[in-house]
XYZ file of C-alpha atoms in Angstrom:
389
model
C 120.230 114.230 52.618
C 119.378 114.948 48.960
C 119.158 113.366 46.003
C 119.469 114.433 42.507
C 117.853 112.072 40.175
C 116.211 112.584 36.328
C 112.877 110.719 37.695
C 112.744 113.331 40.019
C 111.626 115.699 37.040
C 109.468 113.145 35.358
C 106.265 115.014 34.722
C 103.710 111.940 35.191
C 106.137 111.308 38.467
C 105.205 114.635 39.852
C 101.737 114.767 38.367
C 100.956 111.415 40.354
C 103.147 113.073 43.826
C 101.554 116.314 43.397
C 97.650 115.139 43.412
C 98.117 112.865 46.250
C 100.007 115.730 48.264
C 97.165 117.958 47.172
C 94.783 115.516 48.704
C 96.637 115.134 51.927
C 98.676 112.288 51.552
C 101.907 111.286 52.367
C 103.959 109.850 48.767
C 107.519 109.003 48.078
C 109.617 107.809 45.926
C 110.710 104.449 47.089
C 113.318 101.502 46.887
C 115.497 100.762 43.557
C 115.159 104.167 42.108
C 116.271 105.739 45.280
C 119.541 103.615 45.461
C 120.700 104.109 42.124
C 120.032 107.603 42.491
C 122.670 107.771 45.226
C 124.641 105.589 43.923
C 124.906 107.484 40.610
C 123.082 104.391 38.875
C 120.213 104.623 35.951
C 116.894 103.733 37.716
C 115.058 100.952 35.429
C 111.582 101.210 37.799
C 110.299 104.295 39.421
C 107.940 103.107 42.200
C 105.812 105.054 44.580
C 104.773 104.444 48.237
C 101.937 106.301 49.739
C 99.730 106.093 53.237
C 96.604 106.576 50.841
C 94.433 103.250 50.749
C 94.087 101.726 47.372
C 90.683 103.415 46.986
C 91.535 106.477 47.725
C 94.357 106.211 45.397
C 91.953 105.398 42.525
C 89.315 108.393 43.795
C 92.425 111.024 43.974
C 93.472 109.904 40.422
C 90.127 110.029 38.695
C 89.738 113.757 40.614
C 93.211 114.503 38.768
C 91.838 113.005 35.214
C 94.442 110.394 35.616
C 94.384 107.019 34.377
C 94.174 104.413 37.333
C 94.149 100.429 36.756
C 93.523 98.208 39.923
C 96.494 95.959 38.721
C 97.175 94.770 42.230
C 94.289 96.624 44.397
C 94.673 93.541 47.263
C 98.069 94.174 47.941
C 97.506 97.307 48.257
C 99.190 98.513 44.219
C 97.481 100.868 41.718
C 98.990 101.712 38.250
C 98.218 105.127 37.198
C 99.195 105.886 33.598
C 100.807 109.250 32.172
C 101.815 110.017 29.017
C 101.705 106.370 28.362
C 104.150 105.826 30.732
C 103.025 103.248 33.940
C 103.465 103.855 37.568
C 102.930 101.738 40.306
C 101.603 103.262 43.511
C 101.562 100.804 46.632
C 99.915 101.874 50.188
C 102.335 101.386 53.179
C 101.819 97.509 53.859
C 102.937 95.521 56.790
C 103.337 91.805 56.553
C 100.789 89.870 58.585
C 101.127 85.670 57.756
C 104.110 84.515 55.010
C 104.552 80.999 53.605
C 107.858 81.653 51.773
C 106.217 82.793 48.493
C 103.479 85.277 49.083
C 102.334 87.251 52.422
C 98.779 88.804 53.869
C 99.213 92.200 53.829
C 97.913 95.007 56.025
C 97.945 98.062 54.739
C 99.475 100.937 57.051
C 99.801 104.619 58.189
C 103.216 104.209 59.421
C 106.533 104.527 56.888
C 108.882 102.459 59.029
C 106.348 99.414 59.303
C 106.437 99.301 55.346
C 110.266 99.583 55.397
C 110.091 96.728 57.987
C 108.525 94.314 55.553
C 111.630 95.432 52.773
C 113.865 93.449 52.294
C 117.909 94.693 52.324
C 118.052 98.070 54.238
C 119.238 99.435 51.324
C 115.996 98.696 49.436
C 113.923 100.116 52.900
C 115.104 104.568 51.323
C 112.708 106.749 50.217
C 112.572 110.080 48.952
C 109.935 112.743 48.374
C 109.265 115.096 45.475
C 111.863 117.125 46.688
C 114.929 114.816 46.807
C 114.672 114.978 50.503
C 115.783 111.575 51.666
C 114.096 109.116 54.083
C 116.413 106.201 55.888
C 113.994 104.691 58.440
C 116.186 101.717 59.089
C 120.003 102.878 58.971
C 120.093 101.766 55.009
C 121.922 104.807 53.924
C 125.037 103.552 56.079
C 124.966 100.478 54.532
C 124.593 101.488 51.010
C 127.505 103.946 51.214
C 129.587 100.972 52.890
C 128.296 98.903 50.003
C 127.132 96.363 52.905
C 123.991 94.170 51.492
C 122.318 93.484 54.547
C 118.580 92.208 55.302
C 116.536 94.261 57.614
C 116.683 92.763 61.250
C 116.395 89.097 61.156
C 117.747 87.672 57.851
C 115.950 84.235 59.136
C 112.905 85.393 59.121
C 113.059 87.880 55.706
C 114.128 84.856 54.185
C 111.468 83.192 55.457
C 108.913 85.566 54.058
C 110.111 84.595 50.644
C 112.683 82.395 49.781
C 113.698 83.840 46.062
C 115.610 86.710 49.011
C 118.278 84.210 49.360
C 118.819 84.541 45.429
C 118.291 87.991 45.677
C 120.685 88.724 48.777
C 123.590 87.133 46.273
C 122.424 89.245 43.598
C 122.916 92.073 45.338
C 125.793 91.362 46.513
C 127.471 90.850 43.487
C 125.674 94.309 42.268
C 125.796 96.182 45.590
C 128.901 94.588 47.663
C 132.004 95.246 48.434
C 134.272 92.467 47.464
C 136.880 93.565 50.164
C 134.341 94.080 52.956
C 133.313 90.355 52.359
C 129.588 89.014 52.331
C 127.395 89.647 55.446
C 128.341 86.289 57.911
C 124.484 86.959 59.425
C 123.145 86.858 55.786
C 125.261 83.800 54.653
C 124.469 81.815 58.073
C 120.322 82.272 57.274
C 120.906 81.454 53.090
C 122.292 78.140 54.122
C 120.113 77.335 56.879
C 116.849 77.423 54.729
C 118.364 75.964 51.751
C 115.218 73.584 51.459
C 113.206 76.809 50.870
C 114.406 77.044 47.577
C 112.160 74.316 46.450
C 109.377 75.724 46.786
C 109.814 78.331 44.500
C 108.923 78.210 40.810
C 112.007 77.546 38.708
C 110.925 80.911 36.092
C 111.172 82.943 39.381
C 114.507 81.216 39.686
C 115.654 81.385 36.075
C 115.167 84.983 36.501
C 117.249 85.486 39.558
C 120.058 83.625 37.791
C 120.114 85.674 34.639
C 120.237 88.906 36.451
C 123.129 87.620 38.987
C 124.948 86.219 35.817
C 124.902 89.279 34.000
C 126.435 91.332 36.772
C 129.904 93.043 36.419
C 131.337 90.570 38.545
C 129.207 87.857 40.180
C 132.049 85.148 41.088
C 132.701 86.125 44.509
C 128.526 85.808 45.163
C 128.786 83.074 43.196
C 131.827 81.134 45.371
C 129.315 81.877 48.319
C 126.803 79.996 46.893
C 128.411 77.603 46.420
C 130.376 77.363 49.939
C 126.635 77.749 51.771
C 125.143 74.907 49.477
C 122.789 77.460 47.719
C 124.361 76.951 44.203
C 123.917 73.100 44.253
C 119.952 73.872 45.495
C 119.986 76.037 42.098
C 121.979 74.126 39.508
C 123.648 70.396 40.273
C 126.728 69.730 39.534
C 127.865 73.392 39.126
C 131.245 74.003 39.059
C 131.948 78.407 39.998
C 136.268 77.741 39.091
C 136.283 79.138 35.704
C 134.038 82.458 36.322
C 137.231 84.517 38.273
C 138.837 83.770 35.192
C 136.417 83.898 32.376
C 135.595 87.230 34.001
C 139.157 88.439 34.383
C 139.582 87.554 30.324
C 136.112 89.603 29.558
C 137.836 92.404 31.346
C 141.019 92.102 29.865
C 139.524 91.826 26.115
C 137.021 94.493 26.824
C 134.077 91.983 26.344
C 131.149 93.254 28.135
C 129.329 90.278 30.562
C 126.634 87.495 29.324
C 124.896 85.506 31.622
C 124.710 82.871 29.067
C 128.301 82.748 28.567
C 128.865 82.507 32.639
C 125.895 80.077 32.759
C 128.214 77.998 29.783
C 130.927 78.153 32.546
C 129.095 76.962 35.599
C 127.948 74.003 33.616
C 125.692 71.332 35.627
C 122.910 69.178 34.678
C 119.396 69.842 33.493
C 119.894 73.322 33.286
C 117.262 73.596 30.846
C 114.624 73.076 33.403
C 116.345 74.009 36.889
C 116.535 77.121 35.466
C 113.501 77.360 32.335
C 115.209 77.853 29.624
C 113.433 78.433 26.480
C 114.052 75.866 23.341
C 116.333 78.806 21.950
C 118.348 79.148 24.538
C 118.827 75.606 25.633
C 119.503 74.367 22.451
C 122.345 77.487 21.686
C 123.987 76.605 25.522
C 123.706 72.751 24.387
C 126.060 73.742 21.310
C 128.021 75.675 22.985
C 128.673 72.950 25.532
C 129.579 70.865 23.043
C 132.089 73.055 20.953
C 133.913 73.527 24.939
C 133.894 70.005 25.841
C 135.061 68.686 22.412
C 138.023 71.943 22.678
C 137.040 72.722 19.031
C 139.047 75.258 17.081
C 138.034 78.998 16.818
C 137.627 78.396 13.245
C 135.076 75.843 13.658
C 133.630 77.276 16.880
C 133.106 80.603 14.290
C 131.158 77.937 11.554
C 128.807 76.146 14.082
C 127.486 79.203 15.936
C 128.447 82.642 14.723
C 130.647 85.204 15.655
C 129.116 86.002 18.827
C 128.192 82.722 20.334
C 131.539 81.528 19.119
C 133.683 83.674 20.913
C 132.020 83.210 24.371
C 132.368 79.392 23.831
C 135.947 80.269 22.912
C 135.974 82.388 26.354
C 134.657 79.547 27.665
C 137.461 76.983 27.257
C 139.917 79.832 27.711
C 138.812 79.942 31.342
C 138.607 76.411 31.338
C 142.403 75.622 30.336
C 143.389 78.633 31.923
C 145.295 80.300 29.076
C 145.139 83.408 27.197
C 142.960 84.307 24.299
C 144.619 84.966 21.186
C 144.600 88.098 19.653
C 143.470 86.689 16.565
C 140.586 84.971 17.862
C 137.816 87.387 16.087
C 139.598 86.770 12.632
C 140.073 82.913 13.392
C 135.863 82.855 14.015
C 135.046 85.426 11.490
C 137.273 82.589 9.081
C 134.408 79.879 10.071
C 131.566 82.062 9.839
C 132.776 82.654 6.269
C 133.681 79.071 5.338
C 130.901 76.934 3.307
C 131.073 73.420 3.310
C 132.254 72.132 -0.122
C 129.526 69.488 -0.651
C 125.997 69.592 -2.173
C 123.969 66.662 -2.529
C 123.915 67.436 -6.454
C 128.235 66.362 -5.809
C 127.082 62.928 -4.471
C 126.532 60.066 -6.968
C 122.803 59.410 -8.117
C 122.943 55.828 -6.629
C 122.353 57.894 -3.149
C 118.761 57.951 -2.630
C 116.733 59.334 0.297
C 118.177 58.435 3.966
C 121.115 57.085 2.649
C 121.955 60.771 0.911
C 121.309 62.118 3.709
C 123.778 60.089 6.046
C 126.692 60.641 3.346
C 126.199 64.238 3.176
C 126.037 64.405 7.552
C 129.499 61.700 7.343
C 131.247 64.077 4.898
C 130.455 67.347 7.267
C 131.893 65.696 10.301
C 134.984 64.699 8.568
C 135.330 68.271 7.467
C 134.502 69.980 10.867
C 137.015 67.025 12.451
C 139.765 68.424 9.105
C 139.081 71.952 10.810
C 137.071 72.999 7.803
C 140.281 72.183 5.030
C 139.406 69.345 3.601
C 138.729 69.609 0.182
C 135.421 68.575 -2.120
C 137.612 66.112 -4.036
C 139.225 65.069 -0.555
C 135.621 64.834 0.789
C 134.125 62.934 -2.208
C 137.593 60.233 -1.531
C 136.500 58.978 1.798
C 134.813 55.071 1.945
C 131.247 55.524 2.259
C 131.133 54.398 6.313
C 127.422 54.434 5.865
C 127.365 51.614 2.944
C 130.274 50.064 4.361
């Protein structure tokens, strides 16, 4: 089989491909790039496998006036740099001792014992400079069946690093077809090393999450999860019965996905750290949260975070209630964005001083967010001072 791919023309791709040939080697193109290729996807990472040791990778570069950085020489990974572009060239590796986060690698002649160590069979296809496609473990099948599948024993991938049981439902929600169901083998090993999950870092988690979040569709993965026990290793407390429908209103308004809106849905405590959060983005879901929970208006959704963050907390609560969303909704938030609170602290008497100012002007803004922004200044300036009182 061929593939037709734009990286396939890159010229520091086939300046790297052609030096190694020249020298002897064996190189191809290998994993991600090579799925999305065939699956008529945009390749974000072109990376190249190669039976040339690490040293010899560096030696054939330097003959070829290429730039070569040892960013990963143990493992067997050289970057060589063209045009200011990066490229990561990794010798054929077999696995030789795992603990669930890292392995001791081997380095290796043989193409099938690196796609052994892969992990989905439709991660284990490589291609050469040609397009000429390699399959040495039946992944081509799968991909065009859209079956995510780990190569041989999904126990013991797993076992050789435990972020694949985030991955496998990330790629499922990517990769898998909805209709065809999730792999039973696959589902049967996530839930059977659930305590694996601890051991890995919660930013290696975090970024797992945001990537299955922001996929087209990620509540039937998602429902899995949560059947095999994963989701509550992830995030407790979270709750997947709003994301079919949040994601059925994105669709029907033409809203394109946000993992931070479907994380908003999930809900679940101390998301902040299960998942690393930065301040920013902890602090906008904590908002959010609270404009859902407290089923605040569009209008004052629109005032306390923006257009944008607004109308995903309005998506939110949509899903939540299960009811439309109004066709107004961007006017309604646009309204809140544009409305200014009616009192300065040069409208409050000069007999508030310091602290006390400041609690009459934070009373008077709550009673006007709780009016749904229409209460008047002279209204405002009316109430008993609760404060004082």
């Amino acid at each position: 089989m061929q593939v037709k791919a734009d990286w396939l023309q890159n010229n520091g791709a086939k300046a790297i491909c052609a030096a190694l040939g020249d020298a002897g080697y064996k190189v191809y193109f290998v994993g991600g790039c090579v799925r999305n290729a065939l699956l008529g996807a945009p390749a974000s990472d072109i990376d190249i496998a190669t039976d040339a040791l690490p040293e010899k990778v560096l030696k054939v570069a330097k003959d070829a006036q290429l730039r070569a950085i040892p960013t990963g020489i143990e493992h067997g990974t050289v970057t060589i740099i063209v045009n200011n572009e990066p490229f990561e060239i990794t010798t054929f590796r077999k696995d030789v001792e795992t603990d669930g986060r890292r392995a001791v690698v081997a380095f290796s002649k043989d193409i099938k014992e690196d796609a052994l160590r892969r992990d989905f069979t439709m991660n284990a296809l490589y291609a050469d400079i040609y397009g000429t496609v390699y399959d040495p473990l039946g992944g081509l099948n799968d991909l065009k069946n859209r079956h995510v599948r780990f190569i041989q024993d999904a126990h013991q991938r797993i076992k050789e690093d435990y972020l694949r049981i985030l991955r496998f439902f990330r790629f499922h929600a990517i990769y898998g077809d909805p209709a065809g169901g999730i792999d039973a083998d696959a589902l049967d090993a996530c839930a059977s090393n659930l305590d694996g999950i601890e051991s890995l870092s919660k930013e290696r988690i975090g970024h797992e999450m945001r990537k299955l979040l922001a996929a087209d569709d990620p509540a039937p993965s998602l429902a899995s999860m949560s059947q095999s026990g994963v989701l509550m290793h992830v995030i407790a407390g979270a709750n997947t019965a709003s994301i079919a429908p949040l994601v059925h209103l994105e669709s029907t308004t033409g809203i394109n996905p946000n993992w931070m809106r479907r994380l908003l849905a999930l809900g679940g405590e101390d998301v902040k750290d299960a998942l690393r959060l930065s301040k920013k983005e902890a602090h906008l879901l904590a908002q959010m949260k609270n404009v859902v929970t407290e089923a605040m208006s569009p209008k004052v959704a629109g005032h306390l975070l923006g257009l944008e963050a607004g109308r995903d907390a309005m998506l939110v609560l949509a899903a939540h209630m299960a009811t439309p969303v109004s066709e107004t909704l961007d006017q309604e938030l646009q309204t809140g964005v544009d409305a200014v609170f009616p009192i300065t602290s040069a409208d409050i008497p000069d007999s508030y001083k310091g602290p006390h100012l400041g609690k009459r002007l934070k009373q008077l803004n709550a009673a006007w967010i709780n009016s749904n922004l229409c209460m008047t200044q002279a209204e405002l300036l009316a109430l008993p001072d609760e404060v004082s009182e």
